[in-house]
Amino acid sequence: MVPTHLEIDPLWREGFLVAYPKRPVNYFVMDIETTGFSPYSDYMIHLALLEVVNSKPVSCTAVYVDWVTRGVFDEPSLRRRLAYIKEQAAKRGKVIDFDFARYSREKIDCILVLKMLYDLIGKAIEAGYSLVGHNFVKFDANMLSSHYSKFYRVNSPFNHIPLVDSGGLEKARQVRLFPEPGEAISQFSLRAVNAGGKGIKWDLHDHCVRTYKLQQKAASLTEHDPADDCMKSHLVLETLADAIGWQP
């Protein structure tokens, strides 16, 4: 059913569909949790990838990333960073409970994780997949690109795969941001995320789940768990695609 509760400007819909007539149906949704917000001094510690085929989730993989063994952090320092994140989230009324015991049991070497991810993105490009995330183009991609530059001395693996930012599209819907002629959807997503707009809300948890009426589908999903956030981003993208008549 097409969700009629979303306000879709007809001119914006038409402009978007002319620019991007083909809806992505095969894609990976990616989400990371990190030790902070700086792409230069913070690190991904939890990564999830949700594979979607023909618009349906088929598998999800999540890994904890070990920076301690490589000496990037010592364990007390990592615990302090995570405690600070939890404290700052609490001030905003958010609950972030990082499972350090599980992290210690299941963590995988950071270099191995980066290599596996790099290889997977390469295969996704060959298969014609897109990459989806919420605020991915501004935060997650920057963080990971910094990791690849620092540890592998290679360019960002995200330069050659279409990036569809569910948060960027939701923001573009509200501010009626139109694609420019010939603009790739990755660039449009980034421009949308960076666009101004007083009072515009596009947060995955507080805004999108409610606005897209996903409360029931998301009821069992934990906020700031990467695997669950991947599922929410997928639901947001598919709901918006249905609402604007974005065809495969």
mmCIF file of C-alpha atoms in Angstrom:
data_model
loop_
_atom_site.group_PDB
_atom_site.id
_atom_site.type_symbol
_atom_site.label_atom_id
_atom_site.label_comp_id
_atom_site.label_asym_id
_atom_site.label_seq_id
_atom_site.Cartn_x
_atom_site.Cartn_y
_atom_site.Cartn_z
ATOM 1 C CA MET A 1 0.000 0.000 0.000
ATOM 2 C CA VAL A 2 1.282 3.472 -0.877
ATOM 3 C CA PRO A 3 1.574 5.502 2.359
ATOM 4 C CA THR A 4 -0.694 8.521 1.859
ATOM 5 C CA HIS A 5 0.421 10.153 5.126
ATOM 6 C CA LEU A 6 3.641 11.443 3.534
ATOM 7 C CA GLU A 7 3.354 14.880 1.983
ATOM 8 C CA ILE A 8 4.902 14.590 -1.467
ATOM 9 C CA ASP A 9 5.155 17.698 -3.624
ATOM 10 C CA PRO A 10 4.114 16.626 -7.153
ATOM 11 C CA LEU A 11 6.759 18.780 -8.835
ATOM 12 C CA TRP A 12 9.486 17.413 -6.572
ATOM 13 C CA ARG A 13 8.340 13.857 -7.253
ATOM 14 C CA GLU A 14 8.398 14.447 -10.985
ATOM 15 C CA GLY A 15 11.828 16.073 -10.902
ATOM 16 C CA PHE A 16 13.272 13.277 -8.786
ATOM 17 C CA LEU A 17 11.834 10.503 -10.948
ATOM 18 C CA VAL A 18 13.051 12.138 -14.152
ATOM 19 C CA ALA A 19 16.568 12.349 -12.704
ATOM 20 C CA TYR A 20 16.525 8.848 -11.189
ATOM 21 C CA PRO A 21 13.948 6.725 -13.026
ATOM 22 C CA LYS A 22 15.235 3.372 -11.772
ATOM 23 C CA ARG A 23 14.640 2.434 -8.160
ATOM 24 C CA PRO A 24 17.450 0.389 -6.594
ATOM 25 C CA VAL A 25 16.185 -3.073 -5.729
ATOM 26 C CA ASN A 26 19.490 -4.846 -5.022
ATOM 27 C CA TYR A 27 21.621 -3.111 -2.429
ATOM 28 C CA PHE A 28 23.493 -3.304 0.831
ATOM 29 C CA VAL A 29 22.430 -1.189 3.781
ATOM 30 C CA MET A 30 25.360 -0.229 6.003
ATOM 31 C CA ASP A 31 25.530 1.263 9.469
ATOM 32 C CA ILE A 32 28.372 1.723 11.931
ATOM 33 C CA GLU A 33 28.772 2.662 15.561
ATOM 34 C CA THR A 34 31.923 4.549 16.458
ATOM 35 C CA THR A 35 34.026 5.854 19.318
ATOM 36 C CA GLY A 36 33.046 9.427 18.447
ATOM 37 C CA PHE A 37 32.333 11.806 15.603
ATOM 38 C CA SER A 38 35.745 12.689 14.186
ATOM 39 C CA PRO A 39 36.776 10.766 11.040
ATOM 40 C CA TYR A 40 40.423 11.441 11.953
ATOM 41 C CA SER A 41 40.627 10.497 15.631
ATOM 42 C CA ASP A 42 37.674 8.149 16.137
ATOM 43 C CA TYR A 43 37.047 4.638 14.897
ATOM 44 C CA MET A 44 34.319 2.254 13.831
ATOM 45 C CA ILE A 45 33.755 -0.360 16.513
ATOM 46 C CA HIS A 46 30.561 -2.060 15.310
ATOM 47 C CA LEU A 47 29.571 -2.623 11.682
ATOM 48 C CA ALA A 48 26.444 -4.105 10.138
ATOM 49 C CA LEU A 49 25.538 -4.923 6.544
ATOM 50 C CA LEU A 50 22.034 -5.841 5.432
ATOM 51 C CA GLU A 51 21.766 -7.361 1.955
ATOM 52 C CA VAL A 52 18.564 -6.572 0.067
ATOM 53 C CA VAL A 53 17.600 -8.462 -3.105
ATOM 54 C CA ASN A 54 14.518 -7.470 -5.097
ATOM 55 C CA SER A 55 13.690 -5.000 -2.303
ATOM 56 C CA LYS A 56 13.579 -7.791 0.313
ATOM 57 C CA PRO A 57 16.149 -8.329 3.099
ATOM 58 C CA VAL A 58 17.916 -11.651 2.638
ATOM 59 C CA SER A 59 20.803 -11.576 5.130
ATOM 60 C CA CYS A 60 22.437 -9.420 7.762
ATOM 61 C CA THR A 61 25.978 -9.547 9.105
ATOM 62 C CA ALA A 62 27.303 -7.613 12.088
ATOM 63 C CA VAL A 63 30.834 -7.570 13.474
ATOM 64 C CA TYR A 64 32.674 -5.909 16.336
ATOM 65 C CA VAL A 65 35.946 -4.311 15.266
ATOM 66 C CA ASP A 66 39.132 -4.885 17.286
ATOM 67 C CA TRP A 67 41.491 -1.903 17.452
ATOM 68 C CA VAL A 68 43.034 -2.908 20.770
ATOM 69 C CA THR A 69 45.182 -5.755 19.445
ATOM 70 C CA ARG A 70 46.740 -3.412 16.867
ATOM 71 C CA GLY A 71 47.547 -0.886 19.570
ATOM 72 C CA VAL A 72 45.243 1.846 18.273
ATOM 73 C CA PHE A 73 43.533 1.838 21.676
ATOM 74 C CA ASP A 74 44.241 0.216 24.952
ATOM 75 C CA GLU A 75 41.195 -1.270 26.625
ATOM 76 C CA PRO A 76 40.861 1.354 29.411
ATOM 77 C CA SER A 77 40.973 4.151 26.830
ATOM 78 C CA LEU A 78 38.304 2.462 24.729
ATOM 79 C CA ARG A 79 36.103 1.987 27.790
ATOM 80 C CA ARG A 80 36.470 5.685 28.650
ATOM 81 C CA ARG A 81 35.471 6.734 25.138
ATOM 82 C CA LEU A 82 32.417 4.513 25.153
ATOM 83 C CA ALA A 83 31.421 5.705 28.628
ATOM 84 C CA TYR A 84 31.658 9.306 27.406
ATOM 85 C CA ILE A 85 29.409 8.524 24.422
ATOM 86 C CA LYS A 86 26.875 6.916 26.746
ATOM 87 C CA GLU A 87 26.988 9.940 29.053
ATOM 88 C CA GLN A 88 26.495 12.433 26.222
ATOM 89 C CA ALA A 89 23.627 10.375 24.796
ATOM 90 C CA ALA A 90 21.936 10.326 28.195
ATOM 91 C CA LYS A 91 22.015 14.126 28.272
ATOM 92 C CA ARG A 92 19.983 14.064 25.057
ATOM 93 C CA GLY A 93 17.544 11.544 26.519
ATOM 94 C CA LYS A 94 19.062 8.670 24.525
ATOM 95 C CA VAL A 95 20.129 5.262 25.773
ATOM 96 C CA ILE A 96 23.273 3.716 24.315
ATOM 97 C CA ASP A 97 24.396 0.527 26.011
ATOM 98 C CA PHE A 98 27.480 -0.908 24.344
ATOM 99 C CA ASP A 99 27.902 -4.595 25.199
ATOM 100 C CA PHE A 100 31.589 -4.602 26.092
ATOM 101 C CA ALA A 101 31.560 -8.226 27.228
ATOM 102 C CA ARG A 102 30.214 -9.311 23.857
ATOM 103 C CA TYR A 103 32.676 -7.006 22.123
ATOM 104 C CA SER A 104 35.559 -8.658 23.960
ATOM 105 C CA ARG A 105 34.345 -12.125 22.971
ATOM 106 C CA GLU A 106 33.476 -11.487 19.323
ATOM 107 C CA LYS A 107 35.751 -8.669 18.102
ATOM 108 C CA ILE A 108 37.577 -9.225 14.800
ATOM 109 C CA ASP A 109 40.889 -7.664 13.820
ATOM 110 C CA CYS A 110 40.327 -4.192 12.355
ATOM 111 C CA ILE A 111 42.560 -4.735 9.318
ATOM 112 C CA LEU A 112 40.750 -7.958 8.463
ATOM 113 C CA VAL A 113 37.358 -6.246 8.751
ATOM 114 C CA LEU A 114 38.468 -3.384 6.503
ATOM 115 C CA LYS A 115 39.793 -5.819 3.904
ATOM 116 C CA MET A 116 36.618 -7.913 3.945
ATOM 117 C CA LEU A 117 34.508 -4.786 3.560
ATOM 118 C CA TYR A 118 36.670 -3.455 0.728
ATOM 119 C CA ASP A 119 36.372 -6.751 -1.135
ATOM 120 C CA LEU A 120 32.617 -6.900 -0.560
ATOM 121 C CA ILE A 121 32.112 -3.385 -1.959
ATOM 122 C CA GLY A 122 34.135 -4.357 -5.026
ATOM 123 C CA LYS A 123 31.908 -7.374 -5.619
ATOM 124 C CA ALA A 124 28.814 -5.247 -5.018
ATOM 125 C CA ILE A 125 29.970 -2.816 -7.701
ATOM 126 C CA GLU A 126 30.484 -5.686 -10.154
ATOM 127 C CA ALA A 127 26.988 -6.993 -9.369
ATOM 128 C CA GLY A 128 25.376 -3.594 -9.941
ATOM 129 C CA TYR A 129 24.386 -3.088 -6.321
ATOM 130 C CA SER A 130 23.835 0.254 -4.620
ATOM 131 C CA LEU A 131 24.791 1.153 -1.049
ATOM 132 C CA VAL A 132 22.165 2.574 1.306
ATOM 133 C CA GLY A 133 22.441 4.209 4.710
ATOM 134 C CA HIS A 134 20.974 6.983 6.849
ATOM 135 C CA ASN A 135 23.318 9.976 6.972
ATOM 136 C CA PHE A 136 25.789 7.535 5.469
ATOM 137 C CA VAL A 137 27.246 9.894 2.860
ATOM 138 C CA LYS A 138 28.295 12.459 5.467
ATOM 139 C CA PHE A 139 29.201 10.360 8.498
ATOM 140 C CA ASP A 140 29.759 6.642 7.892
ATOM 141 C CA ALA A 141 31.422 7.034 4.491
ATOM 142 C CA ASN A 142 33.746 9.757 5.776
ATOM 143 C CA MET A 143 34.741 7.711 8.809
ATOM 144 C CA LEU A 144 35.444 4.593 6.763
ATOM 145 C CA SER A 145 37.210 6.492 3.993
ATOM 146 C CA SER A 146 39.540 7.928 6.625
ATOM 147 C CA HIS A 147 40.262 4.405 7.870
ATOM 148 C CA TYR A 148 41.162 3.246 4.359
ATOM 149 C CA SER A 149 43.389 6.253 3.784
ATOM 150 C CA LYS A 150 45.139 5.801 7.127
ATOM 151 C CA PHE A 151 45.611 2.031 7.189
ATOM 152 C CA TYR A 152 45.607 1.044 3.507
ATOM 153 C CA ARG A 153 46.699 4.216 1.733
ATOM 154 C CA VAL A 154 43.903 3.740 -0.806
ATOM 155 C CA ASN A 155 41.125 5.990 -2.038
ATOM 156 C CA SER A 156 37.614 5.624 -0.708
ATOM 157 C CA PRO A 157 35.892 2.434 -1.883
ATOM 158 C CA PHE A 158 32.641 4.407 -1.979
ATOM 159 C CA ASN A 159 33.684 6.504 -4.982
ATOM 160 C CA HIS A 160 32.458 3.952 -7.516
ATOM 161 C CA ILE A 161 29.190 2.663 -6.074
ATOM 162 C CA PRO A 162 25.863 4.526 -6.052
ATOM 163 C CA LEU A 163 25.169 5.834 -2.554
ATOM 164 C CA VAL A 164 21.516 6.313 -1.668
ATOM 165 C CA ASP A 165 21.103 8.126 1.633
ATOM 166 C CA SER A 166 17.667 7.528 3.135
ATOM 167 C CA GLY A 167 18.174 10.500 5.433
ATOM 168 C CA GLY A 168 19.210 12.725 2.542
ATOM 169 C CA LEU A 169 16.139 11.728 0.520
ATOM 170 C CA GLU A 170 13.845 12.413 3.464
ATOM 171 C CA LYS A 171 15.410 15.830 3.901
ATOM 172 C CA ALA A 172 15.174 16.522 0.154
ATOM 173 C CA ARG A 173 11.474 15.618 0.273
ATOM 174 C CA GLN A 174 10.826 18.205 2.956
ATOM 175 C CA VAL A 175 12.897 21.088 1.573
ATOM 176 C CA ARG A 176 11.913 20.197 -2.016
ATOM 177 C CA LEU A 177 15.489 19.937 -3.163
ATOM 178 C CA PHE A 178 15.664 19.096 -6.869
ATOM 179 C CA PRO A 179 18.417 17.084 -8.552
ATOM 180 C CA GLU A 180 20.662 19.065 -10.857
ATOM 181 C CA PRO A 181 21.064 17.954 -14.495
ATOM 182 C CA GLY A 182 23.305 14.896 -14.681
ATOM 183 C CA GLU A 183 23.825 14.785 -10.907
ATOM 184 C CA ALA A 184 24.638 11.301 -9.624
ATOM 185 C CA ILE A 185 22.403 10.127 -6.804
ATOM 186 C CA SER A 186 25.462 9.913 -4.518
ATOM 187 C CA GLN A 187 26.111 13.630 -5.021
ATOM 188 C CA PHE A 188 22.434 14.489 -4.685
ATOM 189 C CA SER A 189 22.286 12.562 -1.411
ATOM 190 C CA LEU A 190 25.292 14.467 -0.070
ATOM 191 C CA ARG A 191 23.911 17.820 -1.205
ATOM 192 C CA ALA A 192 20.604 17.003 0.467
ATOM 193 C CA VAL A 193 22.246 16.013 3.751
ATOM 194 C CA ASN A 194 24.220 19.271 3.749
ATOM 195 C CA ALA A 195 21.301 21.455 2.666
ATOM 196 C CA GLY A 196 19.962 24.092 5.016
ATOM 197 C CA GLY A 197 16.423 24.011 6.295
ATOM 198 C CA LYS A 198 15.297 25.579 9.553
ATOM 199 C CA GLY A 199 13.309 23.174 11.664
ATOM 200 C CA ILE A 200 13.766 20.263 9.258
ATOM 201 C CA LYS A 201 13.941 16.943 11.073
ATOM 202 C CA TRP A 202 15.230 13.761 9.464
ATOM 203 C CA ASP A 203 16.648 11.717 12.336
ATOM 204 C CA LEU A 204 16.198 8.002 11.741
ATOM 205 C CA HIS A 205 14.766 7.164 15.165
ATOM 206 C CA ASP A 206 12.893 10.219 16.393
ATOM 207 C CA HIS A 207 11.589 11.466 13.063
ATOM 208 C CA CYS A 208 11.543 8.860 10.307
ATOM 209 C CA VAL A 209 10.101 5.932 12.245
ATOM 210 C CA ARG A 210 7.153 8.093 13.366
ATOM 211 C CA THR A 211 6.679 10.063 10.143
ATOM 212 C CA TYR A 212 6.742 6.913 8.017
ATOM 213 C CA LYS A 213 4.496 5.110 10.523
ATOM 214 C CA LEU A 214 6.998 2.330 11.074
ATOM 215 C CA GLN A 215 6.470 2.014 14.835
ATOM 216 C CA GLN A 216 4.992 -1.466 14.614
ATOM 217 C CA LYS A 217 7.602 -2.778 12.199
ATOM 218 C CA ALA A 218 10.395 -1.192 14.241
ATOM 219 C CA ALA A 219 9.009 -2.088 17.676
ATOM 220 C CA SER A 220 11.488 -4.920 18.225
ATOM 221 C CA LEU A 221 14.465 -2.957 16.855
ATOM 222 C CA THR A 222 16.994 -1.399 19.227
ATOM 223 C CA GLU A 223 18.098 2.182 18.684
ATOM 224 C CA HIS A 224 21.793 2.561 17.789
ATOM 225 C CA ASP A 225 22.256 -1.143 17.152
ATOM 226 C CA PRO A 226 23.831 -1.201 13.654
ATOM 227 C CA ALA A 227 21.915 -4.250 12.416
ATOM 228 C CA ASP A 228 18.596 -2.847 13.611
ATOM 229 C CA ASP A 229 19.421 0.601 12.207
ATOM 230 C CA CYS A 230 20.118 -1.038 8.837
ATOM 231 C CA MET A 231 16.628 -2.508 8.894
ATOM 232 C CA LYS A 232 15.103 0.868 9.776
ATOM 233 C CA SER A 233 16.983 2.567 6.930
ATOM 234 C CA HIS A 234 15.747 -0.115 4.548
ATOM 235 C CA LEU A 235 12.146 0.400 5.696
ATOM 236 C CA VAL A 236 12.431 4.170 5.288
ATOM 237 C CA LEU A 237 13.830 3.888 1.769
ATOM 238 C CA GLU A 238 11.237 1.381 0.605
ATOM 239 C CA THR A 239 8.361 3.355 2.153
ATOM 240 C CA LEU A 240 9.466 6.585 0.494
ATOM 241 C CA ALA A 241 10.039 4.786 -2.826
ATOM 242 C CA ASP A 242 6.490 3.426 -2.725
ATOM 243 C CA ALA A 243 5.095 6.832 -1.778
ATOM 244 C CA ILE A 244 6.650 8.604 -4.770
ATOM 245 C CA GLY A 245 6.025 5.769 -7.223
ATOM 246 C CA TRP A 246 9.707 5.010 -7.737
ATOM 247 C CA GLN A 247 9.669 1.990 -10.023
ATOM 248 C CA PRO A 248 12.377 -0.694 -10.410
#
